[in-house]
Coordinates of C-alpha atoms in Angstrom, one line a residue:
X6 CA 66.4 51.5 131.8
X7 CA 70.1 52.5 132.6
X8 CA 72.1 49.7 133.8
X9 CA 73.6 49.8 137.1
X10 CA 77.8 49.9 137.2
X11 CA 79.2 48.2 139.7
X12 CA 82.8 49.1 141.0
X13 CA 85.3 46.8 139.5
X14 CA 85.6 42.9 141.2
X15 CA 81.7 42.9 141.4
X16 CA 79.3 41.2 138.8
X17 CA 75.7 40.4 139.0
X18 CA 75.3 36.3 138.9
X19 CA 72.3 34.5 138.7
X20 CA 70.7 37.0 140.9
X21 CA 73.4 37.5 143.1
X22 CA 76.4 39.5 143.2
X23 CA 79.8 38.0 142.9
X24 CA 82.6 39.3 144.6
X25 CA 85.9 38.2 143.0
X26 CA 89.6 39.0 143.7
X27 CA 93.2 37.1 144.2
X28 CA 94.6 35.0 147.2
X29 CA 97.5 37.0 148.3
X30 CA 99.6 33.7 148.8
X31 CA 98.6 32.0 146.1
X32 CA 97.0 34.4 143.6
X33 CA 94.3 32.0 142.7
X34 CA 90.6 33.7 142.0
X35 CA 88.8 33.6 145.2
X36 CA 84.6 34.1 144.5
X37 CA 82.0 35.2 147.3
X38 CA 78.4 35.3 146.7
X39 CA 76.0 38.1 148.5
X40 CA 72.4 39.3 148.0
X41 CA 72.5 42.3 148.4
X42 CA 75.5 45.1 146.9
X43 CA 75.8 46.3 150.0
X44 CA 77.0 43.5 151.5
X45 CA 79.8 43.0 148.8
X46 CA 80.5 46.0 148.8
X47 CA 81.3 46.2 152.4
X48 CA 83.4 42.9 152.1
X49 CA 85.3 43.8 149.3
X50 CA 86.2 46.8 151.6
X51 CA 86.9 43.9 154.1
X52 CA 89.3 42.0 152.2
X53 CA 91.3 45.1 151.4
X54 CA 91.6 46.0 154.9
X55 CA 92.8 42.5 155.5
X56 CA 95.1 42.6 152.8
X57 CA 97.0 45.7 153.8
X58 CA 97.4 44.5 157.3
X59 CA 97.8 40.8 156.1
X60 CA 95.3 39.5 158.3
X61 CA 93.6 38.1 155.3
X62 CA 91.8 34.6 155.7
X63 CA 90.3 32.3 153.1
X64 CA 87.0 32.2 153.5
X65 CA 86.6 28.7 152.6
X66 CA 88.8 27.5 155.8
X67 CA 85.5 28.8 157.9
X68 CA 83.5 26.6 156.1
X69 CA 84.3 23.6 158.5
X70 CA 81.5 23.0 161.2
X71 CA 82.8 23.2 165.0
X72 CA 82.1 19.8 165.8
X73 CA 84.7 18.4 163.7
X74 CA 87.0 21.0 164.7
X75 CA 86.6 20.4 168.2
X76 CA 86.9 16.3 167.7
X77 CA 90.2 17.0 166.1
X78 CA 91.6 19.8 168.4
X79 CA 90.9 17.4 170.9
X80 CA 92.5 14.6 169.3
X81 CA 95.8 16.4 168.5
X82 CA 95.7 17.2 172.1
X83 CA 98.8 15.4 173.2
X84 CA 99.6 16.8 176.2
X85 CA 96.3 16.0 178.3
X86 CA 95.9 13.5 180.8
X87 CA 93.5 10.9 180.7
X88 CA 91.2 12.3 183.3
X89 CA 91.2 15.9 181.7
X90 CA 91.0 14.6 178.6
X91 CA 87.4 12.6 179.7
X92 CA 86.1 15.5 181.2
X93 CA 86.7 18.0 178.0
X94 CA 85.2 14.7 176.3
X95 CA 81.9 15.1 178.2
X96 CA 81.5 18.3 178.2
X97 CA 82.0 18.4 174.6
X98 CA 79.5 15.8 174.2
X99 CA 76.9 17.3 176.5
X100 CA 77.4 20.6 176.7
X101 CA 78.6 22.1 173.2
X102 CA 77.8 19.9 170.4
X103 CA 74.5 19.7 171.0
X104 CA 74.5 23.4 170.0
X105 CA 77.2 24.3 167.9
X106 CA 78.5 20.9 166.4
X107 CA 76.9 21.7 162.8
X108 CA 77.6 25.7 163.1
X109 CA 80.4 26.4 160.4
X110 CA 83.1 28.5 162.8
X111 CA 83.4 31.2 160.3
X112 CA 79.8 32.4 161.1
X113 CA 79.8 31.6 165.1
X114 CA 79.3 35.3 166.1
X115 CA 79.7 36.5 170.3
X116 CA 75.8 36.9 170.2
X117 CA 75.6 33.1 169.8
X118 CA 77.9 32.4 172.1
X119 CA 76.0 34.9 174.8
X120 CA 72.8 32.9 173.6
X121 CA 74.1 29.4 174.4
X122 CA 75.7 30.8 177.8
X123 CA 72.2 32.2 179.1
X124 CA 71.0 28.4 177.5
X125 CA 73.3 26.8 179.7
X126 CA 72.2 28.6 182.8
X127 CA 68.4 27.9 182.3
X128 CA 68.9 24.4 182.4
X129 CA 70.5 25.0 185.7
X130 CA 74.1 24.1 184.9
X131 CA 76.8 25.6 187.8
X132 CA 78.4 28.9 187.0
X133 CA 82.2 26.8 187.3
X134 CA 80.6 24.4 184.8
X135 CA 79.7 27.0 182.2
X136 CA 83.1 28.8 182.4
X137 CA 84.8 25.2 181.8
X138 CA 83.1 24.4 178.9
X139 CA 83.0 28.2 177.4
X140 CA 86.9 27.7 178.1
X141 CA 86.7 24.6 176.1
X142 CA 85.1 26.5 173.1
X143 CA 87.3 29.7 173.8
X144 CA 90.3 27.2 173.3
X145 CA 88.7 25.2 170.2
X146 CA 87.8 28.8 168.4
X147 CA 91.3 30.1 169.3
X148 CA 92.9 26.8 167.3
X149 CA 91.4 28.1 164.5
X150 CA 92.9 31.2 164.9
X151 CA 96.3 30.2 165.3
X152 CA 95.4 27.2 162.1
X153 CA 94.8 30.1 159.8
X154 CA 91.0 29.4 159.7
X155 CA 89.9 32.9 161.6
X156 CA 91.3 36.0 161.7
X157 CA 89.9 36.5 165.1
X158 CA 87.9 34.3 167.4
X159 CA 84.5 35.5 168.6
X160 CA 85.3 34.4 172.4
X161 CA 86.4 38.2 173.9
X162 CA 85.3 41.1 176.4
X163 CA 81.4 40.8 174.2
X164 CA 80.9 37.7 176.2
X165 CA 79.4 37.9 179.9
X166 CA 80.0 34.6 181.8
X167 CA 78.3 33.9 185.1
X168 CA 80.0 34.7 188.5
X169 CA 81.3 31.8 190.3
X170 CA 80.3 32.6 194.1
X171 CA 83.2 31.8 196.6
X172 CA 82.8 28.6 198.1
X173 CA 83.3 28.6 201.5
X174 CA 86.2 27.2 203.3
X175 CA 86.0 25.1 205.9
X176 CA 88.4 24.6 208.5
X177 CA 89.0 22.2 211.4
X178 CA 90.5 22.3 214.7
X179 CA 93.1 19.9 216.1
X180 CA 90.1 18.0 218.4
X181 CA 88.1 18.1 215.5
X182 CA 90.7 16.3 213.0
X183 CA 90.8 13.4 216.1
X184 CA 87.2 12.8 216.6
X185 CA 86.8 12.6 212.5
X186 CA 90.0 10.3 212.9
X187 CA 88.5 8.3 215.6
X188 CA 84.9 8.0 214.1
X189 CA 86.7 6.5 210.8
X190 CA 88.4 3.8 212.7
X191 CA 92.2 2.4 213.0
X192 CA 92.5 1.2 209.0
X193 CA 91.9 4.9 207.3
X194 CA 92.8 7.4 210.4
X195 CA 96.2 7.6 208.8
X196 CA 94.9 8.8 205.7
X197 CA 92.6 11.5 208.2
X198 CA 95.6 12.8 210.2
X199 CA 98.3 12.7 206.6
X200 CA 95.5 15.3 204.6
X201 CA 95.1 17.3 207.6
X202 CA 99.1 17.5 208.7
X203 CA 100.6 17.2 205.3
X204 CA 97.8 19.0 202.7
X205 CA 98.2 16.7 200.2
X206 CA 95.0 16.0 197.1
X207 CA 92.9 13.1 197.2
X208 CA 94.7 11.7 194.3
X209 CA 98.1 12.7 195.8
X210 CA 97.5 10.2 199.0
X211 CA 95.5 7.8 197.1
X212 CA 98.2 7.2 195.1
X213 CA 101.4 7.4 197.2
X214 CA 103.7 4.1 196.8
X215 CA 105.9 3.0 200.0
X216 CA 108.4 3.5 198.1
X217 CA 108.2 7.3 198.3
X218 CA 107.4 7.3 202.0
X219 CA 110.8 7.2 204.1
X220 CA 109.6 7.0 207.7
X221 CA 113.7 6.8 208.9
X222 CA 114.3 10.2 207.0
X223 CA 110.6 11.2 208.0
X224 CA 110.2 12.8 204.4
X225 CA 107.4 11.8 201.7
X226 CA 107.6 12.0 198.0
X227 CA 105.0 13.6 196.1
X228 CA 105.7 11.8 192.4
X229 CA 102.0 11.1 191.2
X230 CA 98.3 10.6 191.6
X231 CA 95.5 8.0 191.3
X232 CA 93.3 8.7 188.4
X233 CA 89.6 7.9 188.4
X234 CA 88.3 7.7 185.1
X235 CA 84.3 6.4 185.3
X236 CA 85.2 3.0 186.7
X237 CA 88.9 2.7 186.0
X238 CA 90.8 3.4 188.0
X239 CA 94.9 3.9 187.5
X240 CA 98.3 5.4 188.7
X241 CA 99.2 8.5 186.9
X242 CA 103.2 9.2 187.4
X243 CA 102.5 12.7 187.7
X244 CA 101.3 15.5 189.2
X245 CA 98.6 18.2 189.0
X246 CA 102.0 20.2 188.2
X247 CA 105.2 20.5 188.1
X248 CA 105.1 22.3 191.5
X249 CA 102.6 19.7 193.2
X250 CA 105.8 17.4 192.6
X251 CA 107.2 17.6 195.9
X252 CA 108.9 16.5 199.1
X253 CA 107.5 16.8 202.5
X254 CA 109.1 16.1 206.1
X255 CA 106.6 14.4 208.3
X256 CA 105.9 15.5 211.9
X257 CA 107.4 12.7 214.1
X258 CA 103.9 11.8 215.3
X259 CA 102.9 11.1 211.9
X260 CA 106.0 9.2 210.9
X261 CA 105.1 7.0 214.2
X262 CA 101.6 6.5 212.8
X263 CA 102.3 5.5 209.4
X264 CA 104.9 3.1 210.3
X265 CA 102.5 1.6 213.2
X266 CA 100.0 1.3 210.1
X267 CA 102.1 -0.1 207.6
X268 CA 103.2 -3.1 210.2
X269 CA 99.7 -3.9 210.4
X270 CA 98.0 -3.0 206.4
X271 CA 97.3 -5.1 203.8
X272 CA 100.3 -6.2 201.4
X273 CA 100.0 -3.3 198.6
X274 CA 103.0 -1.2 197.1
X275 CA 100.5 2.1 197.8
X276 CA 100.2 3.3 201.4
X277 CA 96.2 3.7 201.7
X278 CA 94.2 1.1 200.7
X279 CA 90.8 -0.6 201.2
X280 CA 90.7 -3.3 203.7
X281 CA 91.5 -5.6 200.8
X282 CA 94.4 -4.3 199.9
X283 CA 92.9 -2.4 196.6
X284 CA 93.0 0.8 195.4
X285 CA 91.1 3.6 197.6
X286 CA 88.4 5.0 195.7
X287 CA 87.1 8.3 196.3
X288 CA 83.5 7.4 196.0
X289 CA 83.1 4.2 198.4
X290 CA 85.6 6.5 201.2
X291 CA 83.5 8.8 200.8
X292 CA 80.0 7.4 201.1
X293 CA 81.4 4.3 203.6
X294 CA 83.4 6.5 205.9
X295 CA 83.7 10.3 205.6
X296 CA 80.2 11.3 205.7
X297 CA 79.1 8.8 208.5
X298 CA 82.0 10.5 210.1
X299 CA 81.1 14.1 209.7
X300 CA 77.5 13.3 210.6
X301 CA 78.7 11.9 213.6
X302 CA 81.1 14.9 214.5
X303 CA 78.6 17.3 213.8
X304 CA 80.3 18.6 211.0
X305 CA 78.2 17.7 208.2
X306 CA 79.1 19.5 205.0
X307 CA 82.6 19.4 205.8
X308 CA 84.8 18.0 202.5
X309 CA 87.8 15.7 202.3
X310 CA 89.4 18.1 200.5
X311 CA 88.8 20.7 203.4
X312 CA 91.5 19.0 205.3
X313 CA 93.9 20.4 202.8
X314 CA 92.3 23.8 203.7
X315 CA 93.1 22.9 207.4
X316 CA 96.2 21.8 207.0
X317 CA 96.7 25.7 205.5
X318 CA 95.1 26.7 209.1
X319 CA 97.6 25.0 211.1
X320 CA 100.3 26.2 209.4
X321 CA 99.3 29.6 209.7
X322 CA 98.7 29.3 213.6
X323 CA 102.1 28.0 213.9
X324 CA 104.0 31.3 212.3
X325 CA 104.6 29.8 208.7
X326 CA 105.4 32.2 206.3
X327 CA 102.9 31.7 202.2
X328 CA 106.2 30.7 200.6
X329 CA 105.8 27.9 202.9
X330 CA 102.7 27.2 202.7
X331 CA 103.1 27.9 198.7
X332 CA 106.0 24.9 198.6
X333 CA 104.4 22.3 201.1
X334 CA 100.9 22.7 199.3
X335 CA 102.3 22.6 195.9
X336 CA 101.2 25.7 194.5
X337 CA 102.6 27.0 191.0
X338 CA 102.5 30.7 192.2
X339 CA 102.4 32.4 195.1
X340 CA 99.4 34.5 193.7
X341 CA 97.3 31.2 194.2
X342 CA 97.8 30.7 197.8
X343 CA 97.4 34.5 198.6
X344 CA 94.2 34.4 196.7
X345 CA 92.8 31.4 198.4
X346 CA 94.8 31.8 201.7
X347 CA 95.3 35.5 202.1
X348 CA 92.4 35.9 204.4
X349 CA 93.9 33.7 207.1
X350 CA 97.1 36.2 207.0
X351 CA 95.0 39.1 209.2
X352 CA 97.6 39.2 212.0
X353 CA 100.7 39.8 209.3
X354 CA 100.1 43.8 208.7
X355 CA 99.6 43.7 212.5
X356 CA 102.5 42.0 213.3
X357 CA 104.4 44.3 211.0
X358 CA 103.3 47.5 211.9
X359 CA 104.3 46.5 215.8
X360 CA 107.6 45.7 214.6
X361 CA 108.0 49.2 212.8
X362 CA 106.8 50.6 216.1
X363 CA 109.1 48.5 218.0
X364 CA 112.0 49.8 215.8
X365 CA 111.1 53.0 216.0
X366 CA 110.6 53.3 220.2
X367 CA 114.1 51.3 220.4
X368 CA 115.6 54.0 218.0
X369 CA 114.3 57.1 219.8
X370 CA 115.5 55.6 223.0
X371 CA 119.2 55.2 221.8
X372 CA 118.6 58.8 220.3
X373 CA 117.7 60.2 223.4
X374 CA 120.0 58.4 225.8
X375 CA 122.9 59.5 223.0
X376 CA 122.2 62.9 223.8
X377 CA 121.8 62.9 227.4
X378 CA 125.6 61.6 227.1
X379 CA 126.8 64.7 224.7
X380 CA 125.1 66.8 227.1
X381 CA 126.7 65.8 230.1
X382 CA 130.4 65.7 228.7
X383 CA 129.6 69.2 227.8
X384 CA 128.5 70.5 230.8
X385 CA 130.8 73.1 232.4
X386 CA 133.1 71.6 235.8
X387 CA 133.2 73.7 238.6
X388 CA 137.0 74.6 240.5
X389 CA 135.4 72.2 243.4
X390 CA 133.9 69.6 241.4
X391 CA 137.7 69.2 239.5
X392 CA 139.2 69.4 243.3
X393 CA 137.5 66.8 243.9
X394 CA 137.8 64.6 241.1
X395 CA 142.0 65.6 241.6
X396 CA 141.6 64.0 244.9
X397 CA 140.2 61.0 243.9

């Protein structure tokens, strides 16, 4: 029986067939095992493609399995706060280690990662949930990329994530914003009437010191937030971003009302607090006060944070222009307030195109009257008509 050649870099082994050739950086031997010739075959082609563009990647690196990978990406994280950092931790721990922490990332393939989406979904997780935590996986294969482990991360155009419907955005009116107010009572109403005036987060007005609030000046300092991390709670010197770090000027009926309520609060260095004097926590405002309140308005449903969203309506009633808006609300880009906001700017196209017509009318009218002038001047002057003008 003839024996079979193989092309050169190929050897049968133990009933296998070993694929050898040399590290470009460090021209060690590097060995690959495959059952079939075909498939070293195709890889040796592989590494010589890789080669020639020097996109070549030890195959060894994509031996290590995700779940370390993703503890230590995580870890040499440095730039996270505590609160995003606890929610990339759960999600981590409930979401993508359970499936992929003993994959080895070299041989995580977009099919698995469509499997585990569609996964997700049947156990009834929320669309924005999914797209978190594929972003958390998207980011953990993508640091392999960038470590030298990949040459390429599996997360692309392959995968189909699930479409995050629009949530919809409530808004209320001036009367409604009192009766809220009013419901709450006289210790939070401030905190009521300063979302819906000034647009600030949850975090951003559960964590404002008086020293940042000059009711003289009538301006406010945006500097930092109140965290909420399970049940620790703290002050965070920062913001969301480094456009949510801000300073607003108060509306003088606001100024009036927080100083009225700091004569009479509890002694705190923060400007909203329980009736203790503590920190406000989200949860207890929330189930003690807001939603007795919106019951009681009829306006169940509504969100704190759609005061924020009303404060945007106001503005927009009033004439401001989305760079306003943009700065006041802390937005990073103007592409963010359009695309949350743009749909309360129906009257600016209108507005426009009145003012082009405007120009235009006024414009034909000086035209017209211009030539009226000419015309007359060059009208001919009967002998009688220059008599008379002789004689006067």
């Amino acid at each position: 029986m003839t024996e079979r050649k193989l092309p050169p870099g190929i050897r049968e082994h133990h009933g296998k067939y070993q694929l050898r050739y040399r590290n470009p950086a460090t021209g060690k031997e590097v060995t690959e095992h495959f059952r079939l010739i075909t498939d070293a075959r195709k890889r040796q082609h592989e590494v010589a493609a890789d080669k020639e563009r020097r996109q070549w990647v030890n195959p060894r690196l994509g031996q290590i399995r995700f779940g370390e990978l993703a503890r230590h990406r995580l870890d040499a994280s440095v730039d996270l706060r505590d609160s995003t950092r606890a929610t990339c931790e759960s999600y981590l721990r409930s979401h993508l280690l359970p499936y992929f922490a003993n994959h080895l990332i070299g041989r995580i393939r977009a099919a698995d990662i469509q499997a585990w989406i569609v996964e997700l979904q049947d156990k009834g997780l929320a669309p924005k949930t999914i797209r978190e935590c594929y972003r958390l996986l998207s980011a953990t294969m993508q640091f392999a990329v960038d470590d030298g482990m990949l040459t390429q991360s599996p997360c692309g155009r392959a995968v189909k994530l699930p479409r995050v419907p629009r949530q919809e955005q409530r808004f209320l009116s001036a009367a409604q914003i009192d009766e809220v107010a009013d419901t709450i009572g006289g210790h939070h109403a401030p905190l009521v009437y300063s979302a819906a005036y000034l647009g600030c987060r949850w975090g951003e007005l559960a964590g404002l010191k008086r020293t940042n609030l000059d009711l003289l000046r009538r301006r406010v300092q945006i500097v930092g937030t109140l965290e909420e991390i399970g049940s620790r709670v703290r002050y965070h010197p920062e913001t969301k971003s480094n456009a949510s770090r801000r300073a607003l000027m108060l509306p003088r009926f606001l100024a009036d009302m927080l100083a009225a309520h700091l004569a009479q609060a509890p002694v705190s260095e923060y400007v909203f607090t329980n009736l203790k004097g503590e920190f406000l926590r989200r949860g207890s405002f929330r189930t003690s006060h807001w939603l007795p309140a919106t019951r009681r308005a009829d306006l169940e449903g509504v969100r704190f944070h759609d005061l924020r969203h009303t404060a945007v309506a106001l503005s927009i009633a009033q004439g401001a222009h989305p760079k306003e808006i943009q700065a006041r609300l802390g937005h990073s880009s103007i592409t963010t307030t359009l695309n949350t906001y743009g749909h309360l700017f129906p009257s600016l196209d209108e507005q426009l195109t009145e003012r082009l017509d405007e120009a235009f009318r006024r414009t034909q009218t000086e035209t017209n009257a211009d030539q009226t002038r000419t015309k007359a001047e060059q009208e001919p002057v009967s002998l009688e008509d220059r008599k008379s003008q002789k004689a006067l």
